[in-house]
Coordinates of C-alpha atoms in Angstrom, one line a residue:
X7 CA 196.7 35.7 -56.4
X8 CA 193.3 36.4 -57.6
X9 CA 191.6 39.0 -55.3
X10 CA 187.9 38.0 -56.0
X11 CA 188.6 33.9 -56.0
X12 CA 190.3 34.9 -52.7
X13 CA 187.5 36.5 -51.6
X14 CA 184.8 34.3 -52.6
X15 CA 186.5 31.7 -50.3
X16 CA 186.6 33.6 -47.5
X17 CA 182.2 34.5 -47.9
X18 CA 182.3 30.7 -48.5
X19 CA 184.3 30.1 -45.0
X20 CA 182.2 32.6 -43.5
X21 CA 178.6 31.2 -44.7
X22 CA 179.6 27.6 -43.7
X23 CA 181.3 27.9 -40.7
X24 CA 184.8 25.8 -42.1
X25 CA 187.1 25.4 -44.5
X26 CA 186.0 21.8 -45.3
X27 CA 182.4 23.1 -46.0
X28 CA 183.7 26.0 -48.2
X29 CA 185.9 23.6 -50.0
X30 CA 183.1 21.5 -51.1
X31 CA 181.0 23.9 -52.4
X32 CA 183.3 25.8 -54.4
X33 CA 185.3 22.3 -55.8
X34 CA 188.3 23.0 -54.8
X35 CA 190.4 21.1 -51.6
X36 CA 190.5 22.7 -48.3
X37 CA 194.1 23.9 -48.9
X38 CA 193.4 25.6 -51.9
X39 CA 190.6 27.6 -49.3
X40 CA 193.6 28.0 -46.4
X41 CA 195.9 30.1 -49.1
X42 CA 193.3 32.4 -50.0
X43 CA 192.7 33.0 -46.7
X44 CA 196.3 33.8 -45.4
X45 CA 196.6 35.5 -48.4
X46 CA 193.9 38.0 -47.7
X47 CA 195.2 38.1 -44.0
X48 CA 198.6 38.8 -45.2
X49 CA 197.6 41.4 -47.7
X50 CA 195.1 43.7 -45.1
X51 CA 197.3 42.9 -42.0
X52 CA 194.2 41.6 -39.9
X53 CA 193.2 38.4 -38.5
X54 CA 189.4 38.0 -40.4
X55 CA 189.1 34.4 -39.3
X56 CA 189.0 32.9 -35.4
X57 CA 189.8 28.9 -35.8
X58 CA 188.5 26.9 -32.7
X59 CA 187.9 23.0 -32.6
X60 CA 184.4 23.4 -33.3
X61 CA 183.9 26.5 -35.7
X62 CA 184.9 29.1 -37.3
X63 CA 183.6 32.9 -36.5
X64 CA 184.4 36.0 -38.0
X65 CA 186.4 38.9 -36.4
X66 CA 184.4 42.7 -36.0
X67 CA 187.4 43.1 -39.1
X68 CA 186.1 39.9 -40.8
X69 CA 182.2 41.1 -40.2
X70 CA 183.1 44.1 -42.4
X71 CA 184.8 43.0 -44.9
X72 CA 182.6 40.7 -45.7
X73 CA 179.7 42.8 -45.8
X74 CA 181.2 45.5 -47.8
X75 CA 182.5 42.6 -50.2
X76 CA 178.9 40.9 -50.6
X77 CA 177.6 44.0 -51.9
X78 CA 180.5 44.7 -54.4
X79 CA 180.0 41.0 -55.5
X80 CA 176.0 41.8 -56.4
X81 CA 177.1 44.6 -58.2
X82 CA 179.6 42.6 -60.4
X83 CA 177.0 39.8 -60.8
X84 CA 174.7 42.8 -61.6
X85 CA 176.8 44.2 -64.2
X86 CA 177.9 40.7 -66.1
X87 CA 174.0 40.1 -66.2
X88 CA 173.5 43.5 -67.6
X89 CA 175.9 43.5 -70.5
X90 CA 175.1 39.9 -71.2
X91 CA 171.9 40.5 -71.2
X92 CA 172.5 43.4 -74.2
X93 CA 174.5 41.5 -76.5
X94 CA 171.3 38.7 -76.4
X95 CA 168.2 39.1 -78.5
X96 CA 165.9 41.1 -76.3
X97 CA 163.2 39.2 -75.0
X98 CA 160.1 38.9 -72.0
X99 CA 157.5 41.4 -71.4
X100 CA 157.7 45.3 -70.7
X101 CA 154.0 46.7 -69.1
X102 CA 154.5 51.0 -69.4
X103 CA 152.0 53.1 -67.5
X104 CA 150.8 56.8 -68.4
X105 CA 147.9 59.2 -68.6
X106 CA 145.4 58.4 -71.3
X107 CA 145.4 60.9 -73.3
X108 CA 149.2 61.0 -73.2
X109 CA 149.5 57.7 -74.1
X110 CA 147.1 57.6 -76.4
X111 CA 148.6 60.3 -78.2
X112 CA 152.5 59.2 -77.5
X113 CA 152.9 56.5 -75.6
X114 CA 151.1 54.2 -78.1
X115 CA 153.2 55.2 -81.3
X116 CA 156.5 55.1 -79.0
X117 CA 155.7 51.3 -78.2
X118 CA 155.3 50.7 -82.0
X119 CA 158.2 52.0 -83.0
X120 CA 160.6 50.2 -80.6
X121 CA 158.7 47.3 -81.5
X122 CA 159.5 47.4 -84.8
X123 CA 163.2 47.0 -83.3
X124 CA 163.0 44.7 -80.8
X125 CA 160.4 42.2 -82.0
X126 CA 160.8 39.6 -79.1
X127 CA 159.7 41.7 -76.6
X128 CA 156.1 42.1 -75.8
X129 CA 154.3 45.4 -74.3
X130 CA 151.2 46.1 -72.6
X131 CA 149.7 49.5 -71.9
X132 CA 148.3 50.3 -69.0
X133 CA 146.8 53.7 -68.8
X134 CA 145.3 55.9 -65.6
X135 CA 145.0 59.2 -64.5
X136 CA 145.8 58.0 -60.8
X137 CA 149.1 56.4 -60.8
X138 CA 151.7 58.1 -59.1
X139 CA 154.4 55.9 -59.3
X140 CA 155.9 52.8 -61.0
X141 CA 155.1 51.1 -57.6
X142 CA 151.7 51.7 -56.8
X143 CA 150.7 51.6 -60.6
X144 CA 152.7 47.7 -61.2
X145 CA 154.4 48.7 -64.0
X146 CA 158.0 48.4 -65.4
X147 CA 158.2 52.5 -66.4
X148 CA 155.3 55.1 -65.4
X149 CA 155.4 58.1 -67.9
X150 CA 154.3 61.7 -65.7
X151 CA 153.5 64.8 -67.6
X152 CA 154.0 67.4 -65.6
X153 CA 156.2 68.0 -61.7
X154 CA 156.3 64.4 -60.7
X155 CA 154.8 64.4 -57.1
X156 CA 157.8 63.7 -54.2
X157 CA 159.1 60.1 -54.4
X158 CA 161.5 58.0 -52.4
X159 CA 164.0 57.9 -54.9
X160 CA 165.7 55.0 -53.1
X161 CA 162.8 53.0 -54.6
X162 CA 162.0 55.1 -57.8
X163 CA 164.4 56.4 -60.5
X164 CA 163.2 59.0 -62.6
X165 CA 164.9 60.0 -65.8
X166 CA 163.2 63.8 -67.4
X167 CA 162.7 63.0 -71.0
X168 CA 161.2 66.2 -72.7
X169 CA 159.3 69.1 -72.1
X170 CA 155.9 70.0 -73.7
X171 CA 154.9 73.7 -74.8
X172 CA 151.6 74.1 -73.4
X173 CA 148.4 75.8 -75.5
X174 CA 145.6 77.9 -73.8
X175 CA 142.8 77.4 -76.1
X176 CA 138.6 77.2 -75.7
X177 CA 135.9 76.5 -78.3
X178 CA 135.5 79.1 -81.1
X179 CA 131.8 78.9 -80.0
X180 CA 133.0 80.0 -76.2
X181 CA 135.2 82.9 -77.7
X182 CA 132.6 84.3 -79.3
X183 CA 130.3 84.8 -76.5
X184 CA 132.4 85.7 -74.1
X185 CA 135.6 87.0 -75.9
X186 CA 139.5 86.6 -76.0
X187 CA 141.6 87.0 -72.6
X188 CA 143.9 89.6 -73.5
X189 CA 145.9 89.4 -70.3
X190 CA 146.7 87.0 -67.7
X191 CA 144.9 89.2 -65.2
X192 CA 141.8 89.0 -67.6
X193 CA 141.3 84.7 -66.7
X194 CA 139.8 86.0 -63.7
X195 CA 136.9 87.0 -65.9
X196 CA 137.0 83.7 -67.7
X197 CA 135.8 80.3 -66.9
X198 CA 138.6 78.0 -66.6
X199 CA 138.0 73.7 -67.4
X200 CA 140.8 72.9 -65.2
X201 CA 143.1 69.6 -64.9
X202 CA 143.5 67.5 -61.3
X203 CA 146.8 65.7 -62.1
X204 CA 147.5 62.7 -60.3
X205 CA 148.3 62.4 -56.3
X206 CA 146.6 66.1 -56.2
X207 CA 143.0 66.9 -54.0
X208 CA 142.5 69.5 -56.4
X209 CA 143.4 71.5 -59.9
X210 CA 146.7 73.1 -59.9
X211 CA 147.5 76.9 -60.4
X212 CA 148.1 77.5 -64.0
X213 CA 152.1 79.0 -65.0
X214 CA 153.2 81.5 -67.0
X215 CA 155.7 83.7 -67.5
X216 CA 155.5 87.2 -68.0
X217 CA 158.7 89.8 -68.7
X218 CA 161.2 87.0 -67.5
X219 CA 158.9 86.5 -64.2
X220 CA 157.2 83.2 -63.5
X221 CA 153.0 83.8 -62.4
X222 CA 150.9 81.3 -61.3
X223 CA 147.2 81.6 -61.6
X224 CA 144.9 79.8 -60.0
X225 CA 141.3 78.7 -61.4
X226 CA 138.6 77.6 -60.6
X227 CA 135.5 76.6 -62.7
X228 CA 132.4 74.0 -62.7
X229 CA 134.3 71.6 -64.3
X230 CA 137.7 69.6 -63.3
X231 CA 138.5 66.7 -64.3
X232 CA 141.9 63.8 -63.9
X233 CA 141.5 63.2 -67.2
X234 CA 143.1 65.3 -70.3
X235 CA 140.9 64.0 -72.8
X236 CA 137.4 64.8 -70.3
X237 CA 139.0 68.4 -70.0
X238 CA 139.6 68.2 -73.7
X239 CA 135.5 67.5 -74.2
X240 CA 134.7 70.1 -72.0
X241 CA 136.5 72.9 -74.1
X242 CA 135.3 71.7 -77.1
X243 CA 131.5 71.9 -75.9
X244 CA 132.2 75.3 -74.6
X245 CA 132.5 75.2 -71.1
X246 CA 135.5 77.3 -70.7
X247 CA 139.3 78.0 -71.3
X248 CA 141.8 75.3 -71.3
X249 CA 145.6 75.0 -71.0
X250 CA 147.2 71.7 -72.0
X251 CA 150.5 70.2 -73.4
X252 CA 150.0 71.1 -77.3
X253 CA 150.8 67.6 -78.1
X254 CA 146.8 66.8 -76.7
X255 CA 145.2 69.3 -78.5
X256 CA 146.8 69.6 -81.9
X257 CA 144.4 67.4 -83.8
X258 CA 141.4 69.3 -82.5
X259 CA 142.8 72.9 -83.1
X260 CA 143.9 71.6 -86.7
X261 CA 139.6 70.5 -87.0
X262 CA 138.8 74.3 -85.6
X263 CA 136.7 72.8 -82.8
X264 CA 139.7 74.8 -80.2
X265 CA 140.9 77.6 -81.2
X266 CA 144.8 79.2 -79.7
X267 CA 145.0 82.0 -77.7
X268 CA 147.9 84.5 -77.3
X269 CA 148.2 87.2 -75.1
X270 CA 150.9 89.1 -73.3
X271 CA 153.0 86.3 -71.7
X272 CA 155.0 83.5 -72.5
X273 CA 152.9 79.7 -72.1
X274 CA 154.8 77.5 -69.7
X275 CA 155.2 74.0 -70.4
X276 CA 155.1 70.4 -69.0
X277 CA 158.0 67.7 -68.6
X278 CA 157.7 64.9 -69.3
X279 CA 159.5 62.0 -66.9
X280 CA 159.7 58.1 -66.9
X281 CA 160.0 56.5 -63.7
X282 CA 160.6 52.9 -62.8
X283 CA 162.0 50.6 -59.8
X284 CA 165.0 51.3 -58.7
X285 CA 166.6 47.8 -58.6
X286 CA 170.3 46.5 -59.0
X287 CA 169.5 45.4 -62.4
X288 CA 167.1 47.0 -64.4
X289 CA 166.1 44.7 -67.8
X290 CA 168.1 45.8 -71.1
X291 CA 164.6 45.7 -72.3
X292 CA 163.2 48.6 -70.2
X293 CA 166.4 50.7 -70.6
X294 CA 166.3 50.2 -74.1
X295 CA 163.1 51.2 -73.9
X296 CA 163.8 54.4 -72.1
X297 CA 166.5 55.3 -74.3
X298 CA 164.0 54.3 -77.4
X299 CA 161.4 57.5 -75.8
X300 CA 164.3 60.1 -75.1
X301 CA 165.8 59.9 -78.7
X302 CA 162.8 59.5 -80.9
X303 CA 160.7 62.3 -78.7
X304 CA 162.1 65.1 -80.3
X305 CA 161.6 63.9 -83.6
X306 CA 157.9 63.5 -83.1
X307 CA 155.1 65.2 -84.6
X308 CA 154.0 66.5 -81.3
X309 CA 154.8 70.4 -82.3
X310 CA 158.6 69.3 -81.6
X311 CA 159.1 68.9 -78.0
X312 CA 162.1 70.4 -76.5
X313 CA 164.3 67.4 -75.3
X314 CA 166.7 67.7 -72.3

């Protein structure tokens, strides 16, 4: 006998308190609702069902099985809607959240792209410097460059798409007043335009790493800023050193209004995650979408990022 036609009789028993009722709602006659039942019984060696004259009630057996089932049922339903869903045109609406600058600069062209595959389905762009999560920003997939900040991941998945190298650079205007750091412990003498990523009260230590050995310096300067492309300003006018993904500041060391600096240790550099809802069915749009970023990333002209 059919497991899951079994079973589906004995949630409908369950939800309307009798056979008859069951009967009804799934079209079939009330015997056809008794056999699935004694065959269930049967098969487990458990009573799930108490008859009386007026009703019938689940056993602490019958309670379980039924919940466990109701779930495994949502996931089936889940997974027909998901694979049916793939094998349709792709269609509706997809709103993707990121930093400005980094949408600006990837974002944007990534949404092109896909749309040149999937025509049916519409984007809008939504970009902050404040959004933390797919949640609070109301968007189907937040990108986060950078440590995402700590997340209930039984609300939020996050999938790690690349990884930026990141540039120190300042003004050739700034360097020539004030000269090249040659070490790491030479910032200290330097003024530093720093970053305040999202869901932080202030700018975050700069990384580097040094003869296999990770240092974090912290800055500080007259200027900070939650947004990449204000820090970006702020170099260019000659207000200090800066230290960003390269991908933000290619075009403008390729102009020579930032010029790179190198000194004795290795630049870190920034992932680069997408998060969205966690939900029983995510849309074949959004992980379409997903899959679109992670496999056209490290083709990008954004000095190659390193995929993972």
């Amino acid at each position: 006998m059919d497991r899951i036609a079994a079973v589906r009789a004995f949630i409908g028993v369950a939800e309307f308190g009798s056979f008859n009722g069951a009967a009804r709602a799934q079209g079939v006659s009330p015997s056809v609702i008794t056999k699935h039942i004694q065959f269930l019984e049967q098969d487990l060696g458990t009573t799930l069902l108490q008859r009386n004259t007026r009703r019938v009630v689940l056993t602490d057996a019958g309670s379980l099985y039924r919940e466990r089932w109701c779930k495994i049922l949502l996931d089936i339903a889940a997974a027909d809607a998901a694979v049916g869903e793939d094998h349709r045109e792709m269609k509706g609406s997809l709103k993707i959240g990121a930093p400005a600058a980094f949408g600006r600069v990837v974002v944007a062209p990534l949404a092109v792209s896909f749309l040149r595959e999937h025509g049916g389905v519409a984007i809008d762009l939504v970009f902050s410097n404040s959004a933390t999560d797919p949640l609070s920003a109301k968007v189907d997939v937040l990108f986060r460059v950078g440590a995402p900040p700590a997340i209930d991941l039984a609300s939020v998945s996050a999938r790690r798409l690349a990884s930026f190298p990141m540039i120190l650079c300042a003004s050739p205007d700034y360097l020539d007043r004030f000269g090249e750091p040659a070490s790491i412990e030479a910032l200290r003498d330097h003024v530093c335009v720093n970053r305040i990523l999202a869901g932080q009260s202030g700018g975050s230590p700069w990384r580097f790493v040094r003869a296999g050995v990770p240092i974090e310096v912290p800055t500080s300067s007259a200027i900070r800023a939650n947004s990449a492309d204000a820090v970006i300003s702020a170099g260019i006018h000659g207000q200090g050193l800066i230290y960003l993904p390269a991908c933000l500041v290619q075009d403008q060391l390729h102009a020579g209004r930032l010029r790179r600096i190198e000194f004795d240790a290795e630049m870190g550099e920034a992932p680069l995650s997408a998060l969205w809802q966690n939900d029983r069915h995510v849309p074949a749009r959004l992980r379409a979408f997903v899959n679109h970023c992670a496999s056209h990333l490290p083709t990008m002209d954004v000095t190659h990022p390193v995929a993972h």
